[in-house]
XYZ file of C-alpha atoms in Angstrom:
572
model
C -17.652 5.131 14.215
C -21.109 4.977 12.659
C -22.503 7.689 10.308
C -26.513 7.664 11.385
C -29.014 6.798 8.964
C -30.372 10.522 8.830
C -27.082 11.836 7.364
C -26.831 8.932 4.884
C -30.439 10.074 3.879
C -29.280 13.423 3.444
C -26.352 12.972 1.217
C -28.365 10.341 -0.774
C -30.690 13.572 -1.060
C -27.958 15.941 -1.965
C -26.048 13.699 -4.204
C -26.763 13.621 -7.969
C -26.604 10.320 -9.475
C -26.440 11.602 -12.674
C -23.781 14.468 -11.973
C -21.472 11.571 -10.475
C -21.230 9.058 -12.673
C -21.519 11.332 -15.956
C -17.917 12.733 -14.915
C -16.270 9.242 -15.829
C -18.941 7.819 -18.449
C -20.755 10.070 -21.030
C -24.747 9.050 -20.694
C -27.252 10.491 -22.971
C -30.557 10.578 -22.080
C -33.080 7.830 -23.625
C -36.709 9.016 -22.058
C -37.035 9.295 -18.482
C -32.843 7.650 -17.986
C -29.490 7.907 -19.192
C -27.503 5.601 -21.165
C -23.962 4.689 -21.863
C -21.227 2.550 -22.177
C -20.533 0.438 -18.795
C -17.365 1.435 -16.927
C -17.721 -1.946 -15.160
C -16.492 -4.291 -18.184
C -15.696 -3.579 -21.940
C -18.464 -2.774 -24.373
C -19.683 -1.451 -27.379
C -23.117 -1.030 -27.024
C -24.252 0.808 -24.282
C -26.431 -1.189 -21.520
C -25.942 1.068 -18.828
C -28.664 2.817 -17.451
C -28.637 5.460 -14.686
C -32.410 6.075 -13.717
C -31.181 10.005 -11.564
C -35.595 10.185 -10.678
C -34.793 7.007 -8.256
C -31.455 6.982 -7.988
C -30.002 3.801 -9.368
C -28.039 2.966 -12.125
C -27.788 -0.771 -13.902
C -25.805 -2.614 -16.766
C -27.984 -5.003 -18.045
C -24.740 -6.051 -19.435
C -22.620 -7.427 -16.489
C -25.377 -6.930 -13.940
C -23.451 -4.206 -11.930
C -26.100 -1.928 -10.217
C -27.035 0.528 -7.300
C -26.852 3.812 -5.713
C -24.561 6.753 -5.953
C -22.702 5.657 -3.043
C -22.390 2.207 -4.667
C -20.804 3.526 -7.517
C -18.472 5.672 -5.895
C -17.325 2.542 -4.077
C -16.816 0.381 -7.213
C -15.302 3.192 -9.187
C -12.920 4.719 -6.715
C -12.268 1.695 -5.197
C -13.364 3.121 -1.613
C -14.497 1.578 1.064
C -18.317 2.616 2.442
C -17.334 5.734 4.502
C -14.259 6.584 2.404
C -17.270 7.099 -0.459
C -20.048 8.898 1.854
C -17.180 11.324 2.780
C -16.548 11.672 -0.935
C -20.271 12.652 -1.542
C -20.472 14.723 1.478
C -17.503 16.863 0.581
C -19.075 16.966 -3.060
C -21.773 18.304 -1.962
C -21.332 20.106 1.463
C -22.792 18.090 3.497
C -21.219 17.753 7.228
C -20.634 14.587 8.828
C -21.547 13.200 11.844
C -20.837 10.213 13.683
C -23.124 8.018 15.981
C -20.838 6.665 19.215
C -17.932 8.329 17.615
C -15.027 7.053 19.856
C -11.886 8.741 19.816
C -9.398 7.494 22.273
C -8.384 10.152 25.041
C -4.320 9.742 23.645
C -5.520 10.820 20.317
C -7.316 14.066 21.638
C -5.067 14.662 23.792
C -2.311 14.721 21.359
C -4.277 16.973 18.734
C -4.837 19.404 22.186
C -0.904 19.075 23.012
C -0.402 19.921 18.988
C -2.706 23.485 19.109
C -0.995 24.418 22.309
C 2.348 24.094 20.645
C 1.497 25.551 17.785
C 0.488 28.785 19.830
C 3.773 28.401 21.597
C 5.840 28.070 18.655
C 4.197 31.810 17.584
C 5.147 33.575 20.421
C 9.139 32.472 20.078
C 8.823 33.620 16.667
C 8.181 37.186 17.400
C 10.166 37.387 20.739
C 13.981 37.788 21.333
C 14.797 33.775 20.922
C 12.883 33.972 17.358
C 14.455 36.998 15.677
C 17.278 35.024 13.793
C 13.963 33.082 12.158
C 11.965 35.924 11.940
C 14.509 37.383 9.409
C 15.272 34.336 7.510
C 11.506 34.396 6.821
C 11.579 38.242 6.090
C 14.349 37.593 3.797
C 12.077 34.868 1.612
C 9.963 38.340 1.439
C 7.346 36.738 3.974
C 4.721 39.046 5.114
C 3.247 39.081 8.817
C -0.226 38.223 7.204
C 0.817 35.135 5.406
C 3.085 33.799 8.879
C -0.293 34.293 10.735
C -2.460 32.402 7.971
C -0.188 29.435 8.228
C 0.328 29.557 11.549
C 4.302 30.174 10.837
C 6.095 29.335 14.432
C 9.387 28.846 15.448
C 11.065 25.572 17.950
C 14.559 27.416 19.581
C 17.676 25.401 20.536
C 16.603 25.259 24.218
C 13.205 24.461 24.676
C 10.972 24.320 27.905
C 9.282 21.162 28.310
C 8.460 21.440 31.952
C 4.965 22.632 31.497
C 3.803 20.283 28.755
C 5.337 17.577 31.434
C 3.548 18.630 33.839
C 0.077 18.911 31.826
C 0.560 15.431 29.757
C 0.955 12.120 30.564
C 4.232 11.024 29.122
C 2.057 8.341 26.826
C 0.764 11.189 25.029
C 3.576 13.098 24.702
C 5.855 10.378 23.481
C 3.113 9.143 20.997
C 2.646 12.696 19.503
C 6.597 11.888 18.504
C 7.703 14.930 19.405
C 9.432 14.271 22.997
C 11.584 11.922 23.723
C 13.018 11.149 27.069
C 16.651 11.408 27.489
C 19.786 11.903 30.511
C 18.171 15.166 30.988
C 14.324 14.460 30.985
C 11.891 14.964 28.329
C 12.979 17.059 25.184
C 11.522 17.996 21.765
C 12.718 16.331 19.093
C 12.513 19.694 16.716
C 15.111 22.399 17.604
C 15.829 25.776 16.326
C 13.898 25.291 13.451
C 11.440 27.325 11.802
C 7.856 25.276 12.629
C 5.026 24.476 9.830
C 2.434 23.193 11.169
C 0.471 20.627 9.121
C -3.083 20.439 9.386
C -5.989 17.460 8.360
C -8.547 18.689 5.650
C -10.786 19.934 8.327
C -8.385 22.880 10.153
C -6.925 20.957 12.985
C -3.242 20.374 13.305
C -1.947 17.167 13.377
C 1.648 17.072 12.611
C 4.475 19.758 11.977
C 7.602 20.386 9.171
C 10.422 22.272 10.891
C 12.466 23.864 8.499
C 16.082 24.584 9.192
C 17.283 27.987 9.239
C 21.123 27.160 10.064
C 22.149 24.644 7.019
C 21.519 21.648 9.351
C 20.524 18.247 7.490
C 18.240 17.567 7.036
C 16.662 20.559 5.373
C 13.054 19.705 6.803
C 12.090 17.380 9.262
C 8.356 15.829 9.138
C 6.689 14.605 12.481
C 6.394 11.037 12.317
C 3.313 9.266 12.075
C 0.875 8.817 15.037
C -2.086 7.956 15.600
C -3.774 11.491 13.946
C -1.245 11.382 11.779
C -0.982 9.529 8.277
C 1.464 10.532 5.646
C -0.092 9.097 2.874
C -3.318 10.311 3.407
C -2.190 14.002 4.051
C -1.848 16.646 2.021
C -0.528 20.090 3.153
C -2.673 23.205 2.914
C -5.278 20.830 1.815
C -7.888 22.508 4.333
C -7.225 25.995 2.897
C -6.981 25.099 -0.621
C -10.238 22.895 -0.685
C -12.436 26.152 -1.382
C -9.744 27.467 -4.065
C -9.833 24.123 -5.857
C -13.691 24.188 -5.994
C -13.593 27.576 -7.478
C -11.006 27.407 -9.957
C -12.118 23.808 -10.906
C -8.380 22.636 -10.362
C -5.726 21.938 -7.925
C -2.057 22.577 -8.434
C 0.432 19.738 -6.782
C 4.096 21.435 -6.201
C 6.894 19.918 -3.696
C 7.612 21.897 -0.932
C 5.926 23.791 1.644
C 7.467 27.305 1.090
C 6.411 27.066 -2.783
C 2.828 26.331 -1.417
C 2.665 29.987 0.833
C 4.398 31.614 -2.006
C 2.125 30.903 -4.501
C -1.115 31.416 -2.142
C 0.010 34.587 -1.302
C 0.175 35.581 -5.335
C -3.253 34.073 -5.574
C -3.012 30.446 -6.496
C -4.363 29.531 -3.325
C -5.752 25.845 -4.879
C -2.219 24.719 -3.994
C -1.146 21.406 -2.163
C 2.124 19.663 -1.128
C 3.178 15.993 0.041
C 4.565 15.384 2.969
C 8.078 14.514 1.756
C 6.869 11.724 0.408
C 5.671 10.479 -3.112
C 2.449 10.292 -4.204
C 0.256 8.190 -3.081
C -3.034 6.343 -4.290
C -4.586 8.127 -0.764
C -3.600 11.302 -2.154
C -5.232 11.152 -5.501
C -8.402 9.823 -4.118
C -8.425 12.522 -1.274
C -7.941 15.428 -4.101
C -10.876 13.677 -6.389
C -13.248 14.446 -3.835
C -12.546 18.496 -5.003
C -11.535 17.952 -8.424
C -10.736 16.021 -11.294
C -8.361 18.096 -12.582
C -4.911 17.605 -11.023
C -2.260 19.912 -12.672
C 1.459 18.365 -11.026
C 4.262 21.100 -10.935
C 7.721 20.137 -11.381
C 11.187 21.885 -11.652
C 12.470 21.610 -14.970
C 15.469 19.324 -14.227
C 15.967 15.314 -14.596
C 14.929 14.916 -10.862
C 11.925 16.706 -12.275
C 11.062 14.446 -15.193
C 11.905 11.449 -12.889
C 9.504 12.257 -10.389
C 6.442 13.051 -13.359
C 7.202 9.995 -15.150
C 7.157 7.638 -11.299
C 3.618 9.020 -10.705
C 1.669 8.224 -13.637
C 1.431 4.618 -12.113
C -0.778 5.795 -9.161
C -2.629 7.929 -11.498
C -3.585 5.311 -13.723
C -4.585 2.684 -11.199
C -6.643 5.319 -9.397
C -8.488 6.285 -12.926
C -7.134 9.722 -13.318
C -5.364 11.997 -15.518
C -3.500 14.956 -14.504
C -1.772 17.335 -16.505
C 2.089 17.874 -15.583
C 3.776 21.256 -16.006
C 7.512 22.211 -15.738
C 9.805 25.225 -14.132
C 12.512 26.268 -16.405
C 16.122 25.315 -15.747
C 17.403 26.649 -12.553
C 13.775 27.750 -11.164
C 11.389 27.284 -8.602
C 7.843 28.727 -7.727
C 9.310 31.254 -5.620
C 12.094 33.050 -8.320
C 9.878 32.463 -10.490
C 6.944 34.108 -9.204
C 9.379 36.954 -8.194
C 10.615 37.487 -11.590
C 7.362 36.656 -14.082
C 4.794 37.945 -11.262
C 1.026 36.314 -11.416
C 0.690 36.695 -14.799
C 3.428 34.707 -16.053
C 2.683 31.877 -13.964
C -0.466 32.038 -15.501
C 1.121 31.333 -19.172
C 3.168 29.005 -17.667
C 0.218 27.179 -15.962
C -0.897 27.231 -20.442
C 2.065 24.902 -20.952
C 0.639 21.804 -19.615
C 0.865 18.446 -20.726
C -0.971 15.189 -20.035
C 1.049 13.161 -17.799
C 0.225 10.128 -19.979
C 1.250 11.333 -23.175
C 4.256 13.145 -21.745
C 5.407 10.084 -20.264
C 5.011 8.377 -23.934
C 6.999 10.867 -25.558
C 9.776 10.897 -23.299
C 9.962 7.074 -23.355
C 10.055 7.125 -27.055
C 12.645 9.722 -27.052
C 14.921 7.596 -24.888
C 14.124 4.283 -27.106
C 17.492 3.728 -28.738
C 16.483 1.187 -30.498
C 13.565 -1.055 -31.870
C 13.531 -3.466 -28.885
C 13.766 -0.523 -26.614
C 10.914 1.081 -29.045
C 8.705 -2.106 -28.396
C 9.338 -2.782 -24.830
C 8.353 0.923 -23.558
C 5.187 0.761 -25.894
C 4.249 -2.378 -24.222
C 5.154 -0.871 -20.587
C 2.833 1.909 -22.268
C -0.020 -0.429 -23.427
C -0.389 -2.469 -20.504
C -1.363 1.127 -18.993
C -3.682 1.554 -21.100
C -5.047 -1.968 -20.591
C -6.627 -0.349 -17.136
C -8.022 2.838 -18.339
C -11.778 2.871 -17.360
C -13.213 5.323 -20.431
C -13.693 3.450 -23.428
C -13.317 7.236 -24.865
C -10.021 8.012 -23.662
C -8.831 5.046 -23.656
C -9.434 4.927 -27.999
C -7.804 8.529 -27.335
C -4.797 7.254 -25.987
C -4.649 4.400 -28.359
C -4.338 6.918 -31.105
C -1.843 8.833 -29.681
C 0.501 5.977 -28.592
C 0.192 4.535 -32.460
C 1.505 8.346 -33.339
C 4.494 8.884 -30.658
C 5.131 5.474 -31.700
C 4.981 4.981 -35.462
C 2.987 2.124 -35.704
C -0.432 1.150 -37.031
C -4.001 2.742 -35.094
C -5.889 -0.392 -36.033
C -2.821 -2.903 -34.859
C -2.728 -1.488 -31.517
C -6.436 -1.118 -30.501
C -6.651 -4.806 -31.611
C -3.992 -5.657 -29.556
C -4.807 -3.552 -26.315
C -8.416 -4.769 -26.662
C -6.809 -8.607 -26.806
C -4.647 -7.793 -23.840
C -7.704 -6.219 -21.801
C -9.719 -9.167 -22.597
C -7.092 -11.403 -21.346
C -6.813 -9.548 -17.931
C -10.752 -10.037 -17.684
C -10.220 -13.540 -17.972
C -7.433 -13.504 -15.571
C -9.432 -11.659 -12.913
C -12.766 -13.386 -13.709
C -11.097 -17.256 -13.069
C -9.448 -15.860 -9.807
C -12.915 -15.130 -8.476
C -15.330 -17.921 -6.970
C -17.808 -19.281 -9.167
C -21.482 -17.644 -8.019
C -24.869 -19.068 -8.210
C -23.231 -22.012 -10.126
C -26.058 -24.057 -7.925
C -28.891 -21.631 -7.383
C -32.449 -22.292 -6.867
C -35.582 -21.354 -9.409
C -35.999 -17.631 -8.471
C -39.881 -16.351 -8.870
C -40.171 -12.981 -9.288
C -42.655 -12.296 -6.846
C -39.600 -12.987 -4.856
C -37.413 -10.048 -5.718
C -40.073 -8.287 -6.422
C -41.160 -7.777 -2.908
C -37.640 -7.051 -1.995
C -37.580 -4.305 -4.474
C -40.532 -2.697 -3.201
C -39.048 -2.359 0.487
C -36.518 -0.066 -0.963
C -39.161 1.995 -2.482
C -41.281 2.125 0.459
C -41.119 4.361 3.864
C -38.876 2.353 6.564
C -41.848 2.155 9.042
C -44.052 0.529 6.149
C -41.332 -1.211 5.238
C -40.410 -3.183 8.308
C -44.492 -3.665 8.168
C -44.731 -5.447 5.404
C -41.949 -7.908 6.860
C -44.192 -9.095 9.462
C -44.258 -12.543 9.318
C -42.561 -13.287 6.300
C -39.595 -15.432 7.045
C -36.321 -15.720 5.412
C -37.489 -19.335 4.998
C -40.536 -18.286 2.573
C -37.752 -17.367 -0.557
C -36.877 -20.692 -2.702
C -34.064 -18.553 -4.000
C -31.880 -18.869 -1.486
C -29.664 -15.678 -2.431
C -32.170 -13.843 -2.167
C -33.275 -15.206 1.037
C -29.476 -14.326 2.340
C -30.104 -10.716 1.131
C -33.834 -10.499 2.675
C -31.955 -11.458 6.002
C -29.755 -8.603 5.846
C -33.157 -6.732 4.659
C -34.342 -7.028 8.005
C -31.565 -6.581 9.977
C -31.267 -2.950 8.379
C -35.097 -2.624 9.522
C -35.334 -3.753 12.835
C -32.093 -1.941 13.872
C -33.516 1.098 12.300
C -31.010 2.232 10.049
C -31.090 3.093 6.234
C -31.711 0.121 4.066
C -30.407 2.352 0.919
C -26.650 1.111 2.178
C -27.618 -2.551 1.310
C -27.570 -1.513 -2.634
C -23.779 -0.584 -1.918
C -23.028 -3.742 -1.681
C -21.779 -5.463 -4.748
C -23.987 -8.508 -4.420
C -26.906 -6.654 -2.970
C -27.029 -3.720 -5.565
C -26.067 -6.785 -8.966
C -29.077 -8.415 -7.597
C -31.646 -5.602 -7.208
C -30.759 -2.367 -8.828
C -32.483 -3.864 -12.143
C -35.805 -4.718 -10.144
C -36.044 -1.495 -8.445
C -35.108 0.134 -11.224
C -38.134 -0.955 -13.267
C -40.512 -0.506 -10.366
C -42.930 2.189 -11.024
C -43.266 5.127 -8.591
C -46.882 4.613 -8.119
C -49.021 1.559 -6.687
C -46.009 0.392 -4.741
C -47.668 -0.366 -1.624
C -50.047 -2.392 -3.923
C -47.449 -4.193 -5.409
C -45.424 -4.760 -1.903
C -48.819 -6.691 -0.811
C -49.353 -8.727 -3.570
C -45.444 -9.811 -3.568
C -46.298 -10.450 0.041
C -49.270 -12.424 -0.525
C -47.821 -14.809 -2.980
C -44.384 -15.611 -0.647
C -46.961 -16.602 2.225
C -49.163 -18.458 -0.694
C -46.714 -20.201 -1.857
C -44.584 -21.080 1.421
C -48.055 -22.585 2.152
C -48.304 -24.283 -0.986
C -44.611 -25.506 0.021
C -44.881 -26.937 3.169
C -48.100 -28.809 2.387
C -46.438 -30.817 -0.582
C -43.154 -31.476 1.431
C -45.634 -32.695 4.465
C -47.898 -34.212 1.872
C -44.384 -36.192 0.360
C -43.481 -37.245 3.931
C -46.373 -38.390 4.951
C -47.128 -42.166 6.167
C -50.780 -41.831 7.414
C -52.734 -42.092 3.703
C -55.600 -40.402 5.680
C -53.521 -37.794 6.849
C -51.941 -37.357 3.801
C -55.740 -36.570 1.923
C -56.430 -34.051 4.611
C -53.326 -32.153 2.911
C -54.095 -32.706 -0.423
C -57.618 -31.662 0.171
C -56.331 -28.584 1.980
C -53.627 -28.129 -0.441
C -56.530 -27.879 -3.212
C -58.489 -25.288 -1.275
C -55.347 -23.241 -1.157
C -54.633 -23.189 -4.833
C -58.321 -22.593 -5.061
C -57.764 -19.299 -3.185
C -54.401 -18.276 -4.821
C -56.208 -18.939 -8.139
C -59.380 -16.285 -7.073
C -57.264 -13.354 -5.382
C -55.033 -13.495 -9.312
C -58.852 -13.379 -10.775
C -61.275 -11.787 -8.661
C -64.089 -11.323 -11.323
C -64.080 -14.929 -11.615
C-alpha cells in the first residue's frame, strides 16, 4: 500500500517541525532556528539546529539531518509509514492509500466480525441471553454503556448454519472463530459474555468472551489473524484516542471490565492489553496521542511485578510513564464504587515515575552491598539508553540518592559506560565514505536546490544532467534516486527520510536561502555540465594516440575554460 504524494505533502504541511522534536529535546531559538543538544549522540554543546521556516533540522555534530518525518523515524525507531501515521494522527490528518490491496479473506473476515457482533446483541437481550444480561446488571452495567461497547453475548448452542452458508470455510476458519468438528462447523466461544475488540479506527477485529459460569479460563481472546495483532492492539483505543488528546494523558489498567467502568465514571482516556504484556507496539501506538502514560496496577506483589517487568519496554522505546497503585484488596471497579470520581482523582495524585519506583523498590530488596551494586548497575545500564541528556542527569541524581553513593561518581561512570556502547555500536557498523571522491559543492548544491524547488521545475532542471556528471559518487547514488522520485512523480521530500539521504543534505538545504533558488539551481546546473565537459575532454585528451587529435582537445578544452571563466565574470 502506497500513501500518494499529495497526502505526504499535506502532513509535511500540517506537521510542525518544531512542535515534534521540542517534545524530546529542549531548543531555544538562536535568530531565524532553534538550537539544542543532539538526541542523536552525546553532547555538551548544542549543534543541533531545527530550521521549522523550511522544515529541516541538522547536527552539525554527527551529521544527522532531515524532515519531520525523518526524525520521527530515527527517534521512534519507526519505519516510513509507521511515522507518517504518527504525524497524521498528530495532527488529524486522514490517510489514504494509492492501490491499497486488501485481500478478499481479510475483508471478508472484518464483514463476518460486524455481523457477529450484531448477532451476539440480539442473544443478549432475548430469552437465551438473560442469565448474561443479569450477570452484567449485577456489575451495575447500564443499557447505555452495553450499547457503547457493543456488549454481546455467544450461548451454549450456537447457529452456524447461516454464516456457513454466507462464508467460505477459508474465511471462517481464518477469523479463528469456527472450527470444524463430528458435527460441522462450530464457534469456538460459548456461553460467554462477548467483547468485542476493535482497531484504532472503529472496526472490529477480534473479540474477549468473558465467562459468566466460573469456566477457565476467565476470558478467552480471539487468536491472531490476519486483522488481528495482539501486540499492536490496544482495547478501547478507538474511543479513548479523543479522551487522551483532551486530558493530555492516557491511563493503562488490565482488564476489560475496569476499562467500561471507569469510562462510564468519566475517565474515558482508558486502555487495556489484550491479555498480554506490554509491548514496544503498544507504547509507540499510545505516543502517537500522548506522552504521558499513567500504568494502573492493583496494589499486590503481582502488581509490583508487573510495574517493575515493563519499565524495560519503556526505556528502549524512550518513554516515561508514571505508575499508580490500588490499595490492598481493590480494583477499579470497588474502588470507583466506594471513593466515586473524585477519589480516583486523588488517587490518580499518587503517581510515581516508573523509573524511580523501580529504583526504590530494588534498593529496598538489596540485602546486601553486592545486591546494592548489582541492581544499581541493572539500574545504570538503563540509564545508559535514555535519549535526554536532561533527564537522563535527572535520573543520575536520583539513582546516586536511592542509592547512597556519590552524584559526580556515577555520572562519570554512566557517561563512560554510554561512551563505550557508542563504540560498540559504531565498530559493528560498515565503515562509510572511507574511499570517497573530491565532492564540489556545486555538486550538492544543485541537489539541494531540487528540494527547494516546485516538482515540475524540478524534474526540469534534471534534463540532461546525468548521474555520470557528479565526481562524488555518493552523491551521484543519491541524485539517481533524485530522479527516480521525479520522473515517477511522487514527493521527493521522502528522500530526506532516509538516513543517508537526509546526513548528506539536510545541512545544504538548510543553508539555502529562500530566494534566488531557481538562480542558484541554474548555475549548479551549469557548472556539472561545465565541468563533465571539462572531464571528458582531459580523460579523451589522456587517452589519446593521434597527437593531432589530441591538440584539437586541448585547444577545445581551452575554449571551454575560457567560457566557464566569463559566465563566473561577466563584466570581464
Amino acid at each position: 500500500m502506497k500513501i500518494p504524494s499529495s497526502k505526504i505533502d499535506e502532513i509535511l504541511e500540517a506537521s510542525d517541525i518544531y512542535e515534534i522534536i521540542n517534545d524530546v529535546v529542549p531548543l531555544k531559538k538562536m535568530g531565524n532556528s532553534f538550537k539544542g543538544l543532539c538526541p542523536f549522540h552525546s553532547e555538551k554543546t548544542p549543534s543541533f539546529n531545527v530550521h521549522p521556516d523550511k522544515g529541516f533540522y541538522h547536527c552539525f555534530g554527527c551529521g544527522a539531518g532531515g524532515n519531520v518525518i525523518s526524525f520521527v523515524m530515527n527517534y521512534y525507531n519507526l519505519p516510513f509509514p509507521e511515522s507518517v501515521r504518527f504525524l497524521a494522527d498528530r495532527y488529524g490528518v486522514a490517510i489514504e492509500y494509492e492501490g491499497a490491496e486488501v485481500s478478499q479473506t481479510a475483508k471478508d473476515i472484518a464483514a463476518l466480525h460486524e455481523e457477529l457482533v450484531l448477532d451476539a446483541r440480539k442473544n443478549l437481550y432475548s430469552g437465551i441471553g438473560k442469565e448474561a444480561l443479569n450477570y452484567l446488571k449485577s456489575r451495575n452495567f447500564s443499557d447505555s454503556l452495553l450499547e457503547r461497547f457493543m456488549v454481546g453475548y455467544f450461548p451454549q448452542k450456537f447457529d452456524t448454519e447461516k454464516y456457513v452458508r454466507k462464508y467460505d470455510k477459508s474465511v471462517l476458519q481464518g477469523s479463528g472463530l469456527f472450527k470444524e468438528g463430528q458435527y460441522g462447523m462450530r464457534l469456538m466461544f460459548f456461553d460467554r459474555v462477548m467483547i468485542p475488540v476493535r482497531g484504532v479506527t472503529g472496526r472490529t477485529i477480534a473479540f474477549s468472551g468473558r465467562t459468566i459460569t466460573g469456566q477457565m479460563p476467565k476470558y478467552i481472546n480471539s487468536p491472531e489473524t490476519e486483522i488481528f495483532k495482539k501486540r499492536r492492539v490496544l482495547f478501547n483505543l478507538d474511543l479513548a484516542k479523543e479522551h487522551i488528546r483532551k486530558k493530555g494523558h492516557v491511563l493503562i489498567v488490565e482488564g476489560y471490565f475496569d476499562v467500561m467502568r471507569l469510562f462510564d465514571k468519566g475517565f474515558g482516556n482508558c486502555v487495556a492489553t489484550m491479555g498480554t504484556a506490554l509491548t514496544p507496539e503498544h507504547v509507540t501506538l499510545l505516543k502517537r496521542f500522548t506522552e504521558d502514560i499513567y500504568m494502573l496496577y492493583d496494589g499486590d506483589d503481582a502488581g509490583y511485578n508487573s510495574a517493575l517487568k515493563s519499565l524495560d519496554v519503556f526505556v528502549a522505546a524512550d518513554n516515561f510513564p508514571m505508575v499508580i497503585f490500588l490499595p490492598k484488596e481493590d480494583d477499579p471497579d470497588t474502588f470507583l464504587d466506594r471513593e466515586g470520581a473524585e477519589g480516583f482523582e486523588e488517587l490518580l495524585e499518587t503517581r510515581k515515575d516508573l523509573f524511580i519506583f523501580t529504583a526504590e523498590t530494588l534498593m529496598e530488596n538489596s540485602g546486601d552491598m553486592n545486591a546494592r551494586l548489582r541492581n544499581l548497575e541493572r539500574m545504570k545500564q538503563m540509564l545508559t539508553k535514555v535519549k535526554s541528556p536532561y533527564r537522563k542527569e535527572h535520573y543520575a541524581e536520583k539513582l546516586a540518592e536511592i542509592f547512597n553513593v556519590g552524584k559526580e561518581i556515577l555520572k562519570k561512570d554512566i557517561d563512560l559506560s554510554a561512551a563505550n556502547n557508542s563504540l560498540k555500536i559504531v565498530g559493528r557498523r560498515p565503515v562509510k565514505n572511507a574511499v570517497r571522491a573530491a565532492t564540489y559543492i556545486y555538486e550538492r548544491e544543485f541537489i539541494a536546490t531540487l528540494f527547494k524547488l516546485p516538482e515540475d521545475v524540478a524534474l526540469m532542471q534534471t534534463e540532461n544532467i546525468l548521474p555520470e556528471f557528479f565526481n562524488d559518487k555518493i552523491l551521484a547514488d543519491i541524485y539517481k534516486k533524485v530522479l527516480d522520485v521525479l520522473r515517477d512523480g511522487d514527493n521527493i521530500s521522502v528522500l530526506l527520510c532516509s538516513p543517508d539521504v537526509g546526513s548528506e543534505l539536510s545541512e545544504a538545504v538548510i543553508k539555502m536561502p529562500d530566494t534566488d533558488i531557481y538562480r542558484l539551481a541554474a548555475a549548479a546546473r551549469e557548472k556539472l555540465i561545465s565541468n563533465s565537459v571539462m572531464d571528458t575532454l582531459s580523460k579523451e585528451i589522456k587517452t589519446s594516440d593521434d597527437g593531432a587529435k589530441a591538440r584539437e582537445l586541448a585547444i577545445k578544452k581551452f575554449e571551454q575554460a575560457g567560457r566557464m571563466m566569463r559566465k563566473r565574470n561577466p563584466e570581464d
